[in-house]
mmCIF file of C-alpha atoms (C1' of nucleotides) in Angstrom:
data_model
loop_
_atom_site.group_PDB
_atom_site.id
_atom_site.type_symbol
_atom_site.label_atom_id
_atom_site.label_comp_id
_atom_site.label_asym_id
_atom_site.label_seq_id
_atom_site.Cartn_x
_atom_site.Cartn_y
_atom_site.Cartn_z
ATOM 1 C CA MET A 1 87.479 205.512 125.316
ATOM 2 C CA GLY A 2 88.222 208.745 123.556
ATOM 3 C CA ASP A 3 89.144 206.866 120.453
ATOM 4 C CA SER A 4 85.914 204.950 120.501
ATOM 5 C CA LYS A 5 84.017 208.179 120.697
ATOM 6 C CA ASN A 6 86.019 209.613 117.842
ATOM 7 C CA LEU A 7 85.474 206.482 115.866
ATOM 8 C CA ILE A 8 81.757 206.675 116.311
ATOM 9 C CA ASP A 9 81.826 210.349 115.437
ATOM 10 C CA GLU A 10 83.759 209.639 112.289
ATOM 11 C CA LEU A 11 81.470 206.872 111.259
ATOM 12 C CA LEU A 12 78.456 209.017 111.932
ATOM 13 C CA HIS A 13 80.037 211.731 109.894
ATOM 14 C CA GLY A 14 80.511 209.286 107.086
ATOM 15 C CA LEU A 15 76.944 208.281 107.390
ATOM 16 C CA GLU A 16 75.762 211.829 107.107
ATOM 17 C CA LEU A 17 77.955 212.490 104.109
ATOM 18 C CA ALA A 18 76.787 209.361 102.454
ATOM 19 C CA ARG A 19 73.226 210.458 102.969
ATOM 20 C CA GLN A 20 73.960 213.799 101.431
ATOM 21 C CA LEU A 21 75.626 212.131 98.525
ATOM 22 C CA GLN A 22 72.647 209.928 98.083
ATOM 23 C CA ILE A 23 70.443 212.975 97.887
ATOM 24 C CA TYR A 24 72.780 214.754 95.518
ATOM 25 C CA LEU A 25 72.947 211.782 93.260
ATOM 26 C CA ASN A 26 69.220 211.946 92.951
ATOM 27 C CA VAL A 27 69.262 215.597 92.001
ATOM 28 C CA SER A 28 70.232 215.999 88.417
ATOM 29 C CA SER A 29 71.120 219.641 88.847
ATOM 30 C CA SER A 30 73.890 219.004 91.318
ATOM 31 C CA SER A 31 77.307 219.432 89.863
ATOM 32 C CA ASN A 32 79.876 216.757 89.392
ATOM 33 C CA GLU A 33 82.189 218.863 91.485
ATOM 34 C CA THR A 34 79.900 218.630 94.459
ATOM 35 C CA ARG A 35 79.742 214.904 94.096
ATOM 36 C CA GLU A 36 83.495 214.632 93.890
ATOM 37 C CA ILE A 37 83.954 216.593 97.061
ATOM 38 C CA LEU A 38 81.412 214.571 98.937
ATOM 39 C CA ILE A 39 82.899 211.313 97.814
ATOM 40 C CA GLN A 40 86.362 212.474 98.878
ATOM 41 C CA LYS A 41 85.025 213.400 102.276
ATOM 42 C CA ILE A 42 83.341 210.093 102.707
ATOM 43 C CA ILE A 43 86.460 208.175 101.832
ATOM 44 C CA SER A 44 88.548 210.334 104.085
ATOM 45 C CA THR A 45 86.151 209.890 106.953
ATOM 46 C CA PHE A 46 86.121 206.154 106.726
ATOM 47 C CA GLU A 47 89.870 205.988 106.357
ATOM 48 C CA LYS A 48 90.274 207.991 109.497
ATOM 49 C CA ALA A 49 87.903 205.716 111.300
ATOM 50 C CA LEU A 50 89.817 202.696 110.149
ATOM 51 C CA GLU A 51 93.089 204.188 111.282
ATOM 52 C CA MET A 52 91.629 204.664 114.695
ATOM 53 C CA VAL A 53 90.516 201.094 114.813
ATOM 54 C CA ASN A 54 93.944 199.962 113.743
ATOM 55 C CA ARG A 55 95.639 202.031 116.390
ATOM 56 C CA LYS A 56 93.409 200.574 119.016
ATOM 57 C CA ARG A 57 94.054 197.082 117.861
ATOM 58 C CA HIS A 58 97.787 197.616 117.928
ATOM 59 C CA VAL A 59 97.514 198.669 121.485
ATOM 60 C CA ASN A 60 95.300 195.780 122.456
ATOM 61 C CA MET A 61 97.123 193.072 120.594
ATOM 62 C CA GLY A 62 100.563 191.724 120.398
ATOM 63 C CA GLU A 63 102.451 192.050 117.146
ATOM 64 C CA SER A 64 101.849 188.435 116.299
ATOM 65 C CA SER A 65 98.114 188.714 116.132
ATOM 66 C CA LYS A 66 98.009 192.129 114.667
ATOM 67 C CA GLN A 67 95.534 192.547 111.860
ATOM 68 C CA GLN A 68 95.380 195.637 109.783
ATOM 69 C CA TYR A 69 92.074 197.099 108.870
ATOM 70 C CA PRO A 70 92.103 198.082 105.301
ATOM 71 C CA SER A 71 92.021 201.429 103.765
ATOM 72 C CA ALA A 72 88.841 202.249 101.996
ATOM 73 C CA SER A 73 90.228 200.926 98.779
ATOM 74 C CA GLY A 74 91.998 197.937 100.134
ATOM 75 C CA THR A 75 91.184 194.644 101.660
ATOM 76 C CA LEU A 76 88.110 194.479 103.731
ATOM 77 C CA ALA A 77 88.347 193.015 107.137
ATOM 78 C CA ILE A 78 85.255 192.513 109.153
ATOM 79 C CA ARG A 79 85.661 192.527 112.825
ATOM 80 C CA ILE A 80 83.341 190.364 114.703
ATOM 81 C CA SER A 81 83.083 190.112 118.373
ATOM 82 C CA ASP A 82 82.413 187.610 121.035
ATOM 83 C CA SER A 83 81.719 184.264 119.689
ATOM 84 C CA PRO A 84 80.178 180.993 120.267
ATOM 85 C CA PRO A 85 82.624 178.186 119.748
ATOM 86 C CA LEU A 86 84.042 177.996 116.304
ATOM 87 C CA SER A 87 84.887 174.388 116.400
ATOM 88 C CA CYS A 88 81.465 173.291 115.371
ATOM 89 C CA SER A 89 80.451 173.178 111.791
ATOM 90 C CA PRO A 90 78.053 175.770 110.576
ATOM 91 C CA ARG A 91 75.177 173.418 110.511
ATOM 92 C CA SER A 92 75.956 170.908 113.136
ATOM 93 C CA GLU A 93 73.282 171.950 115.540
ATOM 94 C CA ASP A 94 70.585 172.100 112.978
ATOM 95 C CA SER A 95 71.539 168.811 111.535
ATOM 96 C CA ASP A 96 71.226 167.138 114.833
ATOM 97 C CA ARG A 97 67.954 168.698 115.433
ATOM 98 C CA ASP A 98 66.331 167.867 112.192
ATOM 99 C CA PHE A 99 67.447 164.422 111.451
ATOM 100 C CA ASN A 100 67.487 163.132 114.930
ATOM 101 C CA ARG A 101 64.034 163.402 116.061
ATOM 102 C CA ASP A 102 64.854 162.478 119.552
ATOM 103 C CA HIS A 103 62.921 165.165 121.255
ATOM 104 C CA ASN A 104 65.278 165.768 124.067
ATOM 105 C CA ALA A 105 68.095 166.525 121.742
ATOM 106 C CA SER A 106 66.050 167.960 118.969
ATOM 107 C CA ARG A 107 64.490 170.708 120.954
ATOM 108 C CA LYS A 108 67.842 171.971 121.980
ATOM 109 C CA ARG A 109 68.213 175.635 121.318
ATOM 110 C CA ASN A 110 69.944 176.485 118.160
ATOM 111 C CA THR A 111 73.398 177.775 118.901
ATOM 112 C CA LEU A 112 74.332 177.909 115.276
ATOM 113 C CA PRO A 113 77.290 180.235 115.107
ATOM 114 C CA ILE A 114 77.184 181.118 111.437
ATOM 115 C CA ARG A 115 74.713 183.793 110.751
ATOM 116 C CA TRP A 116 74.654 187.122 109.070
ATOM 117 C CA THR A 117 72.214 189.848 108.434
ATOM 118 C CA LYS A 118 71.019 191.935 105.603
ATOM 119 C CA HIS A 119 69.022 195.079 105.754
ATOM 120 C CA ILE A 120 66.598 195.359 102.939
ATOM 121 C CA ARG A 121 64.543 198.333 102.033
ATOM 122 C CA VAL A 122 61.391 198.036 100.041
ATOM 123 C CA GLU A 123 59.623 200.863 98.350
ATOM 124 C CA PRO A 124 57.196 202.714 100.562
ATOM 125 C CA GLY A 125 53.706 202.198 99.397
ATOM 126 C CA MET A 126 54.405 198.825 98.026
ATOM 127 C CA ALA A 127 53.139 195.753 99.672
ATOM 128 C CA MET A 128 55.477 194.994 102.469
ATOM 129 C CA GLU A 129 53.940 192.074 104.115
ATOM 130 C CA GLY A 130 57.184 190.357 104.049
ATOM 131 C CA PRO A 131 60.539 190.030 102.489
ATOM 132 C CA LEU A 132 61.017 189.789 98.820
ATOM 133 C CA ASP A 133 62.439 187.116 96.722
ATOM 134 C CA ASP A 134 66.058 186.414 97.368
ATOM 135 C CA GLY A 135 66.442 183.630 94.909
ATOM 136 C CA TYR A 136 65.852 180.844 97.326
ATOM 137 C CA SER A 137 62.772 178.969 98.177
ATOM 138 C CA TRP A 138 61.682 179.506 101.710
ATOM 139 C CA ARG A 139 58.860 178.110 103.708
ATOM 140 C CA LYS A 140 57.573 179.943 106.670
ATOM 141 C CA TYR A 141 57.445 177.808 109.745
ATOM 142 C CA GLY A 142 56.708 180.296 112.437
ATOM 143 C CA GLN A 143 56.073 183.810 113.478
ATOM 144 C CA LYS A 144 56.703 185.363 116.798
ATOM 145 C CA ASP A 145 56.075 188.636 118.489
ATOM 146 C CA ILE A 146 59.379 189.864 119.742
ATOM 147 C CA LEU A 147 59.656 191.799 122.915
ATOM 148 C CA GLY A 148 60.253 195.456 122.232
ATOM 149 C CA ALA A 149 59.676 195.100 118.544
ATOM 150 C CA MET A 150 56.647 196.542 116.876
ATOM 151 C CA HIS A 151 56.570 193.913 114.201
ATOM 152 C CA PRO A 152 56.557 190.159 114.519
ATOM 153 C CA ARG A 153 59.532 188.124 113.415
ATOM 154 C CA GLY A 154 59.033 185.574 110.718
ATOM 155 C CA TYR A 155 60.883 182.289 110.659
ATOM 156 C CA TYR A 156 61.673 180.627 107.387
ATOM 157 C CA ARG A 157 63.481 177.509 106.381
ATOM 158 C CA CYS A 158 64.591 176.256 103.051
ATOM 159 C CA THR A 159 61.816 174.575 101.118
ATOM 160 C CA HIS A 160 64.191 171.767 100.265
ATOM 161 C CA ARG A 161 64.854 170.980 103.839
ATOM 162 C CA ASN A 162 63.116 167.659 103.758
ATOM 163 C CA VAL A 163 64.046 166.608 100.273
ATOM 164 C CA LEU A 164 67.632 167.745 100.102
ATOM 165 C CA GLY A 165 68.352 168.248 103.724
ATOM 166 C CA CYS A 166 69.124 171.879 103.209
ATOM 167 C CA LEU A 167 69.294 173.445 106.617
ATOM 168 C CA ALA A 168 69.417 177.094 105.765
ATOM 169 C CA THR A 169 67.023 179.253 107.686
ATOM 170 C CA LYS A 170 66.323 182.899 107.899
ATOM 171 C CA GLN A 171 64.520 185.253 110.172
ATOM 172 C CA VAL A 172 62.815 188.338 108.917
ATOM 173 C CA GLN A 173 62.254 191.260 111.179
ATOM 174 C CA ARG A 174 60.765 194.505 110.086
ATOM 175 C CA SER A 175 62.515 197.539 111.409
ATOM 176 C CA ASP A 176 60.779 199.618 114.015
ATOM 177 C CA GLU A 177 62.446 202.831 112.970
ATOM 178 C CA ASP A 178 61.853 202.402 109.301
ATOM 179 C CA PRO A 179 59.086 199.999 108.373
ATOM 180 C CA THR A 180 60.380 199.862 104.846
ATOM 181 C CA ILE A 181 63.486 198.137 106.062
ATOM 182 C CA PHE A 182 63.608 194.469 106.791
ATOM 183 C CA GLU A 183 66.390 192.939 108.768
ATOM 184 C CA ILE A 184 67.003 189.449 107.576
ATOM 185 C CA THR A 185 69.147 187.079 109.496
ATOM 186 C CA TYR A 186 70.402 184.114 107.569
ATOM 187 C CA ARG A 187 71.598 181.061 109.374
ATOM 188 C CA GLY A 188 73.310 178.105 107.931
ATOM 189 C CA ASN A 189 74.388 177.437 104.437
ATOM 190 C CA HIS A 190 72.241 176.372 101.523
ATOM 191 C CA THR A 191 73.333 172.873 100.725
ATOM 192 C CA CYS A 192 70.582 172.661 98.160
ATOM 193 C CA THR A 193 72.080 175.475 96.145
ATOM 194 C CA ILE A 194 75.462 173.900 95.903
ATOM 195 C CA ALA A 195 73.880 171.554 93.444
ATOM 196 C CA SER A 196 71.889 174.193 91.711
ATOM 197 C CA ASN A 197 74.699 176.679 91.782
ATOM 198 C CA VAL A 198 72.574 179.583 92.695
ATOM 199 C CA VAL A 199 75.397 181.987 93.139
ATOM 200 C CA GLY A 200 76.786 181.054 89.894
ATOM 201 C CA PRO A 201 79.702 182.651 88.169
ATOM 202 C CA THR A 202 77.909 182.372 84.913
ATOM 203 C CA LEU A 203 75.342 185.008 85.467
ATOM 204 C CA ASN A 204 75.623 188.348 83.880
ATOM 205 C CA ASN A 205 77.112 191.181 85.714
ATOM 206 C CA PRO A 206 74.311 192.686 87.710
ATOM 207 C CA PHE A 207 75.846 196.087 87.405
ATOM 208 C CA GLN A 208 74.699 196.068 83.859
ATOM 209 C CA THR A 209 71.108 195.673 84.786
ATOM 210 C CA GLN A 210 70.625 197.847 87.739
ATOM 211 C CA GLU A 211 68.296 200.434 86.508
ATOM 212 C CA THR A 212 64.776 199.784 86.949
ATOM 213 C CA ASN A 213 62.246 197.747 88.596
ATOM 214 C CA ILE A 214 60.628 198.795 91.728
ATOM 215 C CA VAL A 215 60.160 196.198 94.296
ATOM 216 C CA ASN A 216 56.785 194.737 94.133
ATOM 217 C CA THR A 217 56.218 192.407 96.935
ATOM 218 C CA ASN A 218 53.431 190.025 96.555
ATOM 219 C CA PRO A 219 52.814 188.279 99.782
ATOM 220 C CA GLN A 220 50.613 185.687 98.280
ATOM 221 C CA SER A 221 52.719 184.691 95.378
ATOM 222 C CA LEU A 222 54.872 181.668 95.619
ATOM 223 C CA ASP A 223 58.582 181.561 95.428
ATOM 224 C CA GLN A 224 58.569 177.846 95.505
ATOM 225 C CA GLN A 225 57.695 177.491 91.876
ATOM 226 C CA LYS A 226 61.005 178.053 90.210
ATOM 227 C CA PRO A 227 64.430 176.743 90.902
ATOM 228 C CA PRO A 228 66.670 179.426 92.347
ATOM 229 C CA ASN A 229 68.821 179.599 89.272
ATOM 230 C CA GLU A 230 65.963 180.325 87.021
ATOM 231 C CA GLN A 231 64.563 182.871 89.354
ATOM 232 C CA LEU A 232 67.801 184.726 89.617
ATOM 233 C CA LEU A 233 68.352 184.690 85.936
ATOM 234 C CA ASN A 234 64.901 186.001 85.521
ATOM 235 C CA ASN A 235 65.583 188.689 88.031
ATOM 236 C CA LEU A 236 68.652 189.741 86.170
ATOM 237 C CA ARG A 237 66.936 189.627 82.871
ATOM 238 C CA THR A 238 64.081 191.782 83.929
ATOM 239 C CA GLY A 239 66.207 194.314 85.647
ATOM 240 C CA LEU A 240 67.477 195.028 89.057
ATOM 241 C CA ARG A 241 67.435 198.056 91.139
ATOM 242 C CA VAL A 242 69.958 199.189 93.652
ATOM 243 C CA GLN A 243 69.003 200.841 96.814
ATOM 244 C CA THR A 244 71.418 202.270 99.240
ATOM 245 C CA GLU A 245 70.284 202.774 102.712
ATOM 246 C CA ASN A 246 71.611 203.595 106.066
ATOM 247 C CA LEU A 247 72.276 200.879 108.465
ATOM 248 C CA ASP A 248 72.051 201.121 112.116
ATOM 249 C CA PHE A 249 75.594 200.123 112.687
ATOM 250 C CA GLN A 250 75.163 200.344 116.364
ATOM 251 C CA ASN A 251 72.862 197.437 116.315
ATOM 252 C CA GLN A 252 74.958 194.756 117.840
ATOM 253 C CA SER A 253 72.568 191.946 118.098
ATOM 254 C CA PHE A 254 74.576 189.405 116.224
ATOM 255 C CA VAL A 255 77.588 187.736 117.545
ATOM 256 C CA PRO A 256 78.466 185.123 115.054
ATOM 257 C CA PHE A 257 82.102 184.429 115.479
ATOM 258 C CA GLY A 258 83.887 186.097 118.232
ATOM 259 C CA ASN A 259 86.816 188.345 118.520
ATOM 260 C CA HIS A 260 88.144 187.380 115.211
ATOM 261 C CA VAL A 261 88.694 188.916 111.917
ATOM 262 C CA LEU A 262 87.097 188.017 108.693
ATOM 263 C CA GLU A 263 89.426 189.030 105.996
ATOM 264 C CA SER A 264 88.514 189.253 102.430
ATOM 265 C CA SER A 265 89.312 191.276 99.407
ATOM 266 C CA PHE A 266 85.821 192.482 98.914
ATOM 267 C CA ALA A 267 86.848 195.795 97.527
ATOM 268 C CA GLU A 268 88.947 194.463 94.755
ATOM 269 C CA ASN A 269 86.343 191.934 93.878
ATOM 270 C CA PHE A 270 83.758 194.592 93.670
ATOM 271 C CA ASN A 271 85.724 196.084 90.864
ATOM 272 C CA SER A 272 86.017 192.868 89.063
ATOM 273 C CA PRO A 273 83.818 192.736 86.015
ATOM 274 C CA SER A 274 83.542 189.028 86.389
ATOM 275 C CA TYR A 275 82.161 189.228 89.835
ATOM 276 C CA VAL A 276 78.587 188.250 89.888
ATOM 277 C CA SER A 277 76.831 187.529 92.989
ATOM 278 C CA PRO A 278 73.180 187.840 92.295
ATOM 279 C CA ALA A 279 72.975 188.116 95.940
ATOM 280 C CA ASN A 280 74.722 191.338 96.605
ATOM 281 C CA SER A 281 75.943 192.219 93.209
ATOM 282 C CA GLY A 282 79.253 193.287 94.515
ATOM 283 C CA ILE A 283 78.040 195.800 96.947
ATOM 284 C CA SER A 284 78.588 195.093 100.544
ATOM 285 C CA HIS A 285 75.333 194.944 102.294
ATOM 286 C CA PHE A 286 75.506 192.169 104.740
ATOM 287 C CA SER A 287 76.568 192.828 108.204
ATOM 288 C CA MET A 288 78.047 190.845 110.923
ATOM 289 C CA SER A 289 77.775 192.717 114.021
ATOM 290 C CA PRO A 290 78.596 194.102 116.432
ATOM 291 C CA THR A 291 80.839 195.946 114.078
ATOM 292 C CA PRO A 292 79.255 195.100 110.832
ATOM 293 C CA SER A 293 81.946 196.140 108.463
ATOM 294 C CA VAL A 294 84.180 198.901 107.448
ATOM 295 C CA PHE A 295 81.206 200.347 105.696
ATOM 296 C CA PRO A 296 79.047 200.351 108.717
ATOM 297 C CA ASN A 297 76.525 202.859 107.688
ATOM 298 C CA MET A 298 75.682 201.899 104.235
ATOM 299 C CA ALA A 299 73.931 198.939 102.892
ATOM 300 C CA SER A 300 73.257 198.525 99.281
ATOM 301 C CA GLU A 301 70.889 196.045 97.981
ATOM 302 C CA ILE A 302 69.896 194.797 94.643
ATOM 303 C CA ILE A 303 66.193 194.619 94.637
ATOM 304 C CA PRO A 304 64.932 192.322 92.000
ATOM 305 C CA PRO A 305 61.471 192.500 90.652
ATOM 306 C CA ALA A 306 59.280 190.454 92.806
ATOM 307 C CA THR A 307 58.837 186.998 91.583
ATOM 308 C CA SER A 308 57.740 185.811 94.863
ATOM 309 C CA ALA A 309 56.603 185.663 97.798
ATOM 310 C CA ALA A 310 56.019 185.384 100.920
ATOM 311 C CA ASN A 311 58.401 187.527 102.518
ATOM 312 C CA THR A 312 61.697 187.523 101.035
ATOM 313 C CA PRO A 313 63.443 190.681 100.201
ATOM 314 C CA THR A 314 65.551 190.558 97.123
ATOM 315 C CA ALA A 315 68.333 188.480 95.889
ATOM 316 C CA SER A 316 70.173 187.177 98.815
ATOM 317 C CA MET A 317 73.745 186.545 99.384
ATOM 318 C CA GLU A 318 74.853 183.027 99.392
ATOM 319 C CA PHE A 319 77.684 182.953 101.778
ATOM 320 C CA PRO A 320 80.024 180.043 101.362
ATOM 321 C CA PHE A 321 80.950 179.474 104.920
ATOM 322 C CA ASP A 322 82.788 176.374 104.063
ATOM 323 C CA GLN A 323 85.452 178.705 102.861
ATOM 324 C CA PHE A 324 86.181 180.068 106.234
ATOM 325 C CA GLU A 325 89.239 179.134 108.096
ATOM 326 C CA PHE A 326 89.791 179.566 111.724
ATOM 327 C CA ASP A 327 93.264 179.390 113.116
ATOM 328 C CA GLY A 328 92.409 180.053 116.690
ATOM 329 C CA GLN A 329 92.812 183.764 116.377
ATOM 330 C CA ASN A 330 91.564 184.811 113.028
ATOM 331 C CA PHE A 331 88.703 183.865 110.894
ATOM 332 C CA THR A 332 89.623 184.003 107.278
ATOM 333 C CA PHE A 333 87.222 183.981 104.456
ATOM 334 C CA HIS A 334 88.601 182.700 101.185
ATOM 335 C CA ASN A 335 86.472 184.347 98.658
ATOM 336 C CA SER A 336 88.147 183.489 95.425
ATOM 337 C CA ARG A 337 85.591 180.893 94.545
ATOM 338 C CA PHE A 338 82.782 182.912 95.922
ATOM 339 C CA PHE A 339 83.445 185.944 93.825
ATOM 340 C CA SER A 340 84.790 184.382 90.735
ATOM 341 C "C1'" DA B 1 44.231 166.975 96.817
ATOM 342 C "C1'" DC B 2 48.178 169.014 97.757
ATOM 343 C "C1'" DA B 3 51.075 172.735 99.331
ATOM 344 C "C1'" DA B 4 51.868 176.784 101.988
ATOM 345 C "C1'" DT B 5 50.759 179.647 105.821
ATOM 346 C "C1'" DT B 6 48.995 180.650 110.375
ATOM 347 C "C1'" DT B 7 49.042 180.195 115.098
ATOM 348 C "C1'" DG B 8 48.931 178.219 119.690
ATOM 349 C "C1'" DA B 9 51.732 175.240 122.280
ATOM 350 C "C1'" DC B 10 55.960 173.389 123.561
ATOM 351 C "C1'" DC B 11 60.851 173.464 124.670
ATOM 352 C "C1'" DA B 12 65.517 175.326 125.704
ATOM 353 C "C1'" DC B 13 67.966 178.857 127.418
ATOM 354 C "C1'" DT B 14 68.942 182.671 130.527
ATOM 355 C "C1'" DA C 1 59.505 183.284 134.774
ATOM 356 C "C1'" DG C 2 60.339 185.452 130.499
ATOM 357 C "C1'" DT C 3 61.821 185.077 125.924
ATOM 358 C "C1'" DG C 4 63.064 183.285 121.424
ATOM 359 C "C1'" DG C 5 62.884 179.379 118.285
ATOM 360 C "C1'" DT C 6 60.461 175.442 116.547
ATOM 361 C "C1'" DC C 7 56.734 172.138 116.004
ATOM 362 C "C1'" DA C 8 52.541 170.661 114.228
ATOM 363 C "C1'" DA C 9 47.513 170.875 113.771
ATOM 364 C "C1'" DA C 10 44.316 173.798 111.624
ATOM 365 C "C1'" DT C 11 43.389 176.827 108.088
ATOM 366 C "C1'" DT C 12 43.837 178.866 103.648
ATOM 367 C "C1'" DG C 13 45.228 178.994 98.887
ATOM 368 C "C1'" DT C 14 46.094 176.883 94.310
#
DNA sequence: ACAATTTGACCACT
DNA sequence: AGTGGTCAAATTGT
C-alpha cells in the first residue's frame, strides 16, 4: 500500500513537473538550463515510479511471469488490468451483431474487448461541438446523456460499415473538468483502412510539420468526402500542431485486456525518423487504463487542421490489434509493421 | 434526392 | 430498475 501511495505521488510529481516544463517551453525567456533541469527531474521521477512498479510486480509474480517495466528510455510496457476474455477476436461481437440481424443475438451488449482511448484537446474558443477529424470517416449513430457526466456521449461508427463491413466504432465524451478535452474511445479495428492504408509508412514524418494550425472544428462540415489517405496527407501538408496535455491517469474506466502486459518498443520507435503514424505521430497519447501507460500524465496529440466534421478530434491512431499476441499471461504487441 | 444527424425507443446487462 | 449502447424514423443539410 505504501508503494502504491509513493507511486501515485511520484507520478503526480511528474505531472506537475511536466506542466511546469510545458509552461517554460512556452516562455521564450526561460533558459535552456532551466529546461534541462526540469526534463531531468521528469525523467527521474518516472523512472522511480517505474522501479516501484517493478518491485511490486516482482513481489506479486513468480519469476516465470515477471515482466520488467521499462526505464524511461527503454521499452514501453503498458499494464492493463482486469480483462474480458481474450480468446475472442477483436471484432467478433460486433460482427455477429451487424451481419446477423437476428434480433435476439444482435441486440446483445457489446463486450468487445479491444478498445483504447485518446484524450484530445481543442483550442478554447474554437468550435467544439464535437471531435475533430482523425482521418477516418465516421457516422454518428447515437448520442446519450451519461449519468454523472455534464456532456452527452456521442456514438460513431465507420462510414464504410455497410459497404466494406468495417466495424470500427468510437465514442466521444467531452471532459467535465476541462471542456476543451475530448475523451475518445475507439473500439474495433478499421478493416476499411487496411485496404486504403491509412496509417501508411509512406507519409512524411509528422515531426517535420508540427508547427502551426490551430484546430478549427467545424461541426457541420463533412469528413465523409475524402478517403482517409487523402485527408491525412492533406493534414500533413497543411501543417499539424502538437498539443501536450495532462491526462487524468486515475481514470480507470477502461478495462480492455486484463492483467496482462502490452509490450512494445514505443520509445525507440518514437526516435525513428521513419516512423510515421499520422495518428499519433510518434507521441504516446493513447491510454489503456486503468494504468494507461508509463507516461500516465501526459498525452500529446497532433491536431490537424480541421477538414471535417462532425466530431472527430484530430488524426487518430490506427491500432493494429491483429498484431497482438496473447500467451495466456502476457499480451504482446508486435509493432514493427505498425511503426515502420 | 440523397446523405448525415438527431432523438426517442428499444434492448442487454448489472 | 437504472444505465449504456444501438436502432431506426424523422429531421436537417447538401
